[in-house]
JSON list of C-alpha atoms in Angstrom, two decimals:
[
{"chain": "A", "resi": 1, "resn": "UNK", "atom": "CA", "xyz": [3.33, 5.38, 13.39]},
{"chain": "A", "resi": 2, "resn": "UNK", "atom": "CA", "xyz": [5.85, 6.75, 10.90]},
{"chain": "A", "resi": 3, "resn": "UNK", "atom": "CA", "xyz": [4.79, 8.39, 7.64]},
{"chain": "A", "resi": 4, "resn": "UNK", "atom": "CA", "xyz": [6.69, 8.44, 4.34]},
{"chain": "A", "resi": 5, "resn": "UNK", "atom": "CA", "xyz": [5.28, 10.44, 1.45]},
{"chain": "A", "resi": 6, "resn": "UNK", "atom": "CA", "xyz": [6.12, 10.59, -2.25]},
{"chain": "A", "resi": 7, "resn": "UNK", "atom": "CA", "xyz": [4.45, 13.51, -3.99]},
{"chain": "A", "resi": 8, "resn": "UNK", "atom": "CA", "xyz": [4.82, 15.52, -7.17]},
{"chain": "A", "resi": 9, "resn": "UNK", "atom": "CA", "xyz": [2.40, 16.82, -9.76]},
{"chain": "A", "resi": 10, "resn": "UNK", "atom": "CA", "xyz": [4.42, 15.37, -12.62]},
{"chain": "A", "resi": 11, "resn": "UNK", "atom": "CA", "xyz": [3.11, 12.10, -13.97]},
{"chain": "A", "resi": 12, "resn": "UNK", "atom": "CA", "xyz": [5.49, 9.28, -14.78]},
{"chain": "A", "resi": 13, "resn": "UNK", "atom": "CA", "xyz": [8.03, 10.30, -12.16]},
{"chain": "A", "resi": 14, "resn": "UNK", "atom": "CA", "xyz": [8.01, 6.91, -10.38]},
{"chain": "A", "resi": 15, "resn": "UNK", "atom": "CA", "xyz": [5.93, 7.70, -7.28]},
{"chain": "A", "resi": 16, "resn": "UNK", "atom": "CA", "xyz": [3.84, 4.54, -7.51]},
{"chain": "A", "resi": 17, "resn": "UNK", "atom": "CA", "xyz": [6.75, 2.27, -8.39]},
{"chain": "A", "resi": 18, "resn": "UNK", "atom": "CA", "xyz": [8.93, 3.64, -5.59]},
{"chain": "A", "resi": 19, "resn": "UNK", "atom": "CA", "xyz": [6.07, 3.31, -3.12]},
{"chain": "A", "resi": 20, "resn": "UNK", "atom": "CA", "xyz": [5.40, -0.33, -4.00]},
{"chain": "A", "resi": 21, "resn": "UNK", "atom": "CA", "xyz": [9.06, -1.34, -3.93]},
{"chain": "A", "resi": 22, "resn": "UNK", "atom": "CA", "xyz": [9.70, 0.38, -0.60]},
{"chain": "A", "resi": 23, "resn": "UNK", "atom": "CA", "xyz": [6.49, -0.93, 0.98]},
{"chain": "A", "resi": 24, "resn": "UNK", "atom": "CA", "xyz": [7.30, -4.50, -0.03]},
{"chain": "A", "resi": 25, "resn": "UNK", "atom": "CA", "xyz": [10.86, -4.31, 1.27]},
{"chain": "A", "resi": 26, "resn": "UNK", "atom": "CA", "xyz": [9.84, -2.79, 4.61]},
{"chain": "A", "resi": 27, "resn": "UNK", "atom": "CA", "xyz": [6.99, -5.25, 5.09]},
{"chain": "A", "resi": 28, "resn": "UNK", "atom": "CA", "xyz": [8.89, -8.38, 4.06]},
{"chain": "A", "resi": 29, "resn": "UNK", "atom": "CA", "xyz": [12.49, -7.70, 5.09]},
{"chain": "A", "resi": 30, "resn": "UNK", "atom": "CA", "xyz": [11.81, -5.68, 8.25]},
{"chain": "A", "resi": 31, "resn": "UNK", "atom": "CA", "xyz": [8.47, -7.29, 9.20]},
{"chain": "A", "resi": 32, "resn": "UNK", "atom": "CA", "xyz": [6.75, -3.91, 9.56]},
{"chain": "A", "resi": 33, "resn": "UNK", "atom": "CA", "xyz": [2.99, -3.53, 9.31]},
{"chain": "A", "resi": 34, "resn": "UNK", "atom": "CA", "xyz": [2.69, -1.20, 6.32]},
{"chain": "A", "resi": 35, "resn": "UNK", "atom": "CA", "xyz": [-0.29, 0.68, 4.88]},
{"chain": "A", "resi": 36, "resn": "UNK", "atom": "CA", "xyz": [-0.08, 2.35, 1.48]},
{"chain": "A", "resi": 37, "resn": "UNK", "atom": "CA", "xyz": [-2.51, 5.22, 0.95]},
{"chain": "A", "resi": 38, "resn": "UNK", "atom": "CA", "xyz": [-3.11, 5.78, -2.76]},
{"chain": "A", "resi": 39, "resn": "UNK", "atom": "CA", "xyz": [-4.26, 9.39, -3.03]},
{"chain": "A", "resi": 40, "resn": "UNK", "atom": "CA", "xyz": [-3.41, 9.80, -6.72]},
{"chain": "A", "resi": 41, "resn": "UNK", "atom": "CA", "xyz": [-6.39, 10.46, -8.96]},
{"chain": "A", "resi": 42, "resn": "UNK", "atom": "CA", "xyz": [-5.13, 7.74, -11.34]},
{"chain": "A", "resi": 43, "resn": "UNK", "atom": "CA", "xyz": [-5.15, 5.15, -8.54]},
{"chain": "A", "resi": 44, "resn": "UNK", "atom": "CA", "xyz": [-2.14, 3.37, -10.09]},
{"chain": "A", "resi": 45, "resn": "UNK", "atom": "CA", "xyz": [-1.31, 1.43, -6.94]},
{"chain": "A", "resi": 46, "resn": "UNK", "atom": "CA", "xyz": [-4.90, 0.26, -6.39]},
{"chain": "A", "resi": 47, "resn": "UNK", "atom": "CA", "xyz": [-5.13, -0.80, -10.05]},
{"chain": "A", "resi": 48, "resn": "UNK", "atom": "CA", "xyz": [-1.88, -2.75, -9.79]},
{"chain": "A", "resi": 49, "resn": "UNK", "atom": "CA", "xyz": [-3.20, -4.65, -6.77]},
{"chain": "A", "resi": 50, "resn": "UNK", "atom": "CA", "xyz": [-6.46, -5.50, -8.53]},
{"chain": "A", "resi": 51, "resn": "UNK", "atom": "CA", "xyz": [-5.13, -6.24, -12.02]},
{"chain": "A", "resi": 52, "resn": "UNK", "atom": "CA", "xyz": [-1.79, -7.92, -11.31]},
{"chain": "A", "resi": 53, "resn": "UNK", "atom": "CA", "xyz": [-1.29, -8.79, -7.66]},
{"chain": "A", "resi": 54, "resn": "UNK", "atom": "CA", "xyz": [-4.65, -10.52, -7.19]},
{"chain": "A", "resi": 55, "resn": "UNK", "atom": "CA", "xyz": [-3.86, -13.16, -9.82]},
{"chain": "A", "resi": 56, "resn": "UNK", "atom": "CA", "xyz": [-0.40, -13.78, -8.35]},
{"chain": "A", "resi": 57, "resn": "UNK", "atom": "CA", "xyz": [-1.83, -14.13, -4.85]},
{"chain": "A", "resi": 58, "resn": "UNK", "atom": "CA", "xyz": [-4.37, -16.68, -6.03]},
{"chain": "A", "resi": 59, "resn": "UNK", "atom": "CA", "xyz": [-1.61, -18.76, -7.64]},
{"chain": "A", "resi": 60, "resn": "UNK", "atom": "CA", "xyz": [0.44, -18.57, -4.44]},
{"chain": "A", "resi": 61, "resn": "UNK", "atom": "CA", "xyz": [-2.56, -19.68, -2.37]},
{"chain": "A", "resi": 62, "resn": "UNK", "atom": "CA", "xyz": [-2.64, -22.94, -4.33]},
{"chain": "A", "resi": 63, "resn": "UNK", "atom": "CA", "xyz": [0.58, -23.98, -2.60]},
{"chain": "A", "resi": 64, "resn": "UNK", "atom": "CA", "xyz": [0.18, -21.90, 0.57]},
{"chain": "A", "resi": 65, "resn": "UNK", "atom": "CA", "xyz": [-3.47, -21.34, 1.56]},
{"chain": "A", "resi": 66, "resn": "UNK", "atom": "CA", "xyz": [-2.42, -18.91, 4.32]},
{"chain": "A", "resi": 67, "resn": "UNK", "atom": "CA", "xyz": [-0.65, -16.52, 1.91]},
{"chain": "A", "resi": 68, "resn": "UNK", "atom": "CA", "xyz": [-1.58, -12.85, 2.18]},
{"chain": "A", "resi": 69, "resn": "UNK", "atom": "CA", "xyz": [-0.39, -9.56, 0.78]},
{"chain": "A", "resi": 70, "resn": "UNK", "atom": "CA", "xyz": [2.69, -8.25, 2.61]},
{"chain": "A", "resi": 71, "resn": "UNK", "atom": "CA", "xyz": [1.11, -4.80, 3.04]},
{"chain": "A", "resi": 72, "resn": "UNK", "atom": "CA", "xyz": [-2.31, -3.15, 2.83]},
{"chain": "A", "resi": 73, "resn": "UNK", "atom": "CA", "xyz": [-3.41, -0.66, 0.18]},
{"chain": "A", "resi": 74, "resn": "UNK", "atom": "CA", "xyz": [-6.15, 1.92, 0.66]},
{"chain": "A", "resi": 75, "resn": "UNK", "atom": "CA", "xyz": [-7.68, 4.21, -1.93]},
{"chain": "A", "resi": 76, "resn": "UNK", "atom": "CA", "xyz": [-8.13, 7.42, -0.01]},
{"chain": "A", "resi": 77, "resn": "UNK", "atom": "CA", "xyz": [-9.01, 11.02, -0.74]},
{"chain": "A", "resi": 78, "resn": "UNK", "atom": "CA", "xyz": [-6.47, 13.65, 0.27]},
{"chain": "A", "resi": 79, "resn": "UNK", "atom": "CA", "xyz": [-8.95, 14.99, 2.79]},
{"chain": "A", "resi": 80, "resn": "UNK", "atom": "CA", "xyz": [-9.11, 11.58, 4.47]},
{"chain": "A", "resi": 81, "resn": "UNK", "atom": "CA", "xyz": [-5.39, 11.16, 5.18]},
{"chain": "A", "resi": 82, "resn": "UNK", "atom": "CA", "xyz": [-5.48, 12.67, 8.67]},
{"chain": "A", "resi": 83, "resn": "UNK", "atom": "CA", "xyz": [-8.62, 10.71, 9.56]},
{"chain": "A", "resi": 84, "resn": "UNK", "atom": "CA", "xyz": [-6.77, 7.51, 8.63]},
{"chain": "A", "resi": 85, "resn": "UNK", "atom": "CA", "xyz": [-3.60, 8.44, 10.51]},
{"chain": "A", "resi": 86, "resn": "UNK", "atom": "CA", "xyz": [-5.47, 9.66, 13.60]},
{"chain": "A", "resi": 87, "resn": "UNK", "atom": "CA", "xyz": [-7.70, 6.58, 13.81]},
{"chain": "A", "resi": 88, "resn": "UNK", "atom": "CA", "xyz": [-6.40, 4.43, 16.70]},
{"chain": "A", "resi": 89, "resn": "UNK", "atom": "CA", "xyz": [-7.73, 1.28, 14.99]},
{"chain": "A", "resi": 90, "resn": "UNK", "atom": "CA", "xyz": [-5.13, 1.74, 12.25]},
{"chain": "A", "resi": 91, "resn": "UNK", "atom": "CA", "xyz": [-2.15, 0.32, 14.13]},
{"chain": "A", "resi": 92, "resn": "UNK", "atom": "CA", "xyz": [0.38, 0.39, 11.30]},
{"chain": "A", "resi": 93, "resn": "UNK", "atom": "CA", "xyz": [4.11, 0.82, 11.87]},
{"chain": "A", "resi": 94, "resn": "UNK", "atom": "CA", "xyz": [4.46, 2.76, 8.65]},
{"chain": "A", "resi": 95, "resn": "UNK", "atom": "CA", "xyz": [2.07, 4.64, 6.37]}
]
């Protein structure tokens, strides 16, 4: 499992956007199993999945019932990162 991290205390620096764009490209173009851990207190990535992506997925499922998200997103506390990474059940190529 490889780990990529984007971190800074400054808001509005593009952490969430960069994470989503990179995760999508690696999952779709390179066929990697990707997990995104949203540790930000604002939970921007989790909110995007719920508020925007869910509606788009439902529309896609009308024409392709087997459609799924290209990568998984987890809302996780900073203290839980190592538990996630060390858990052998989490067989992701990239976190």
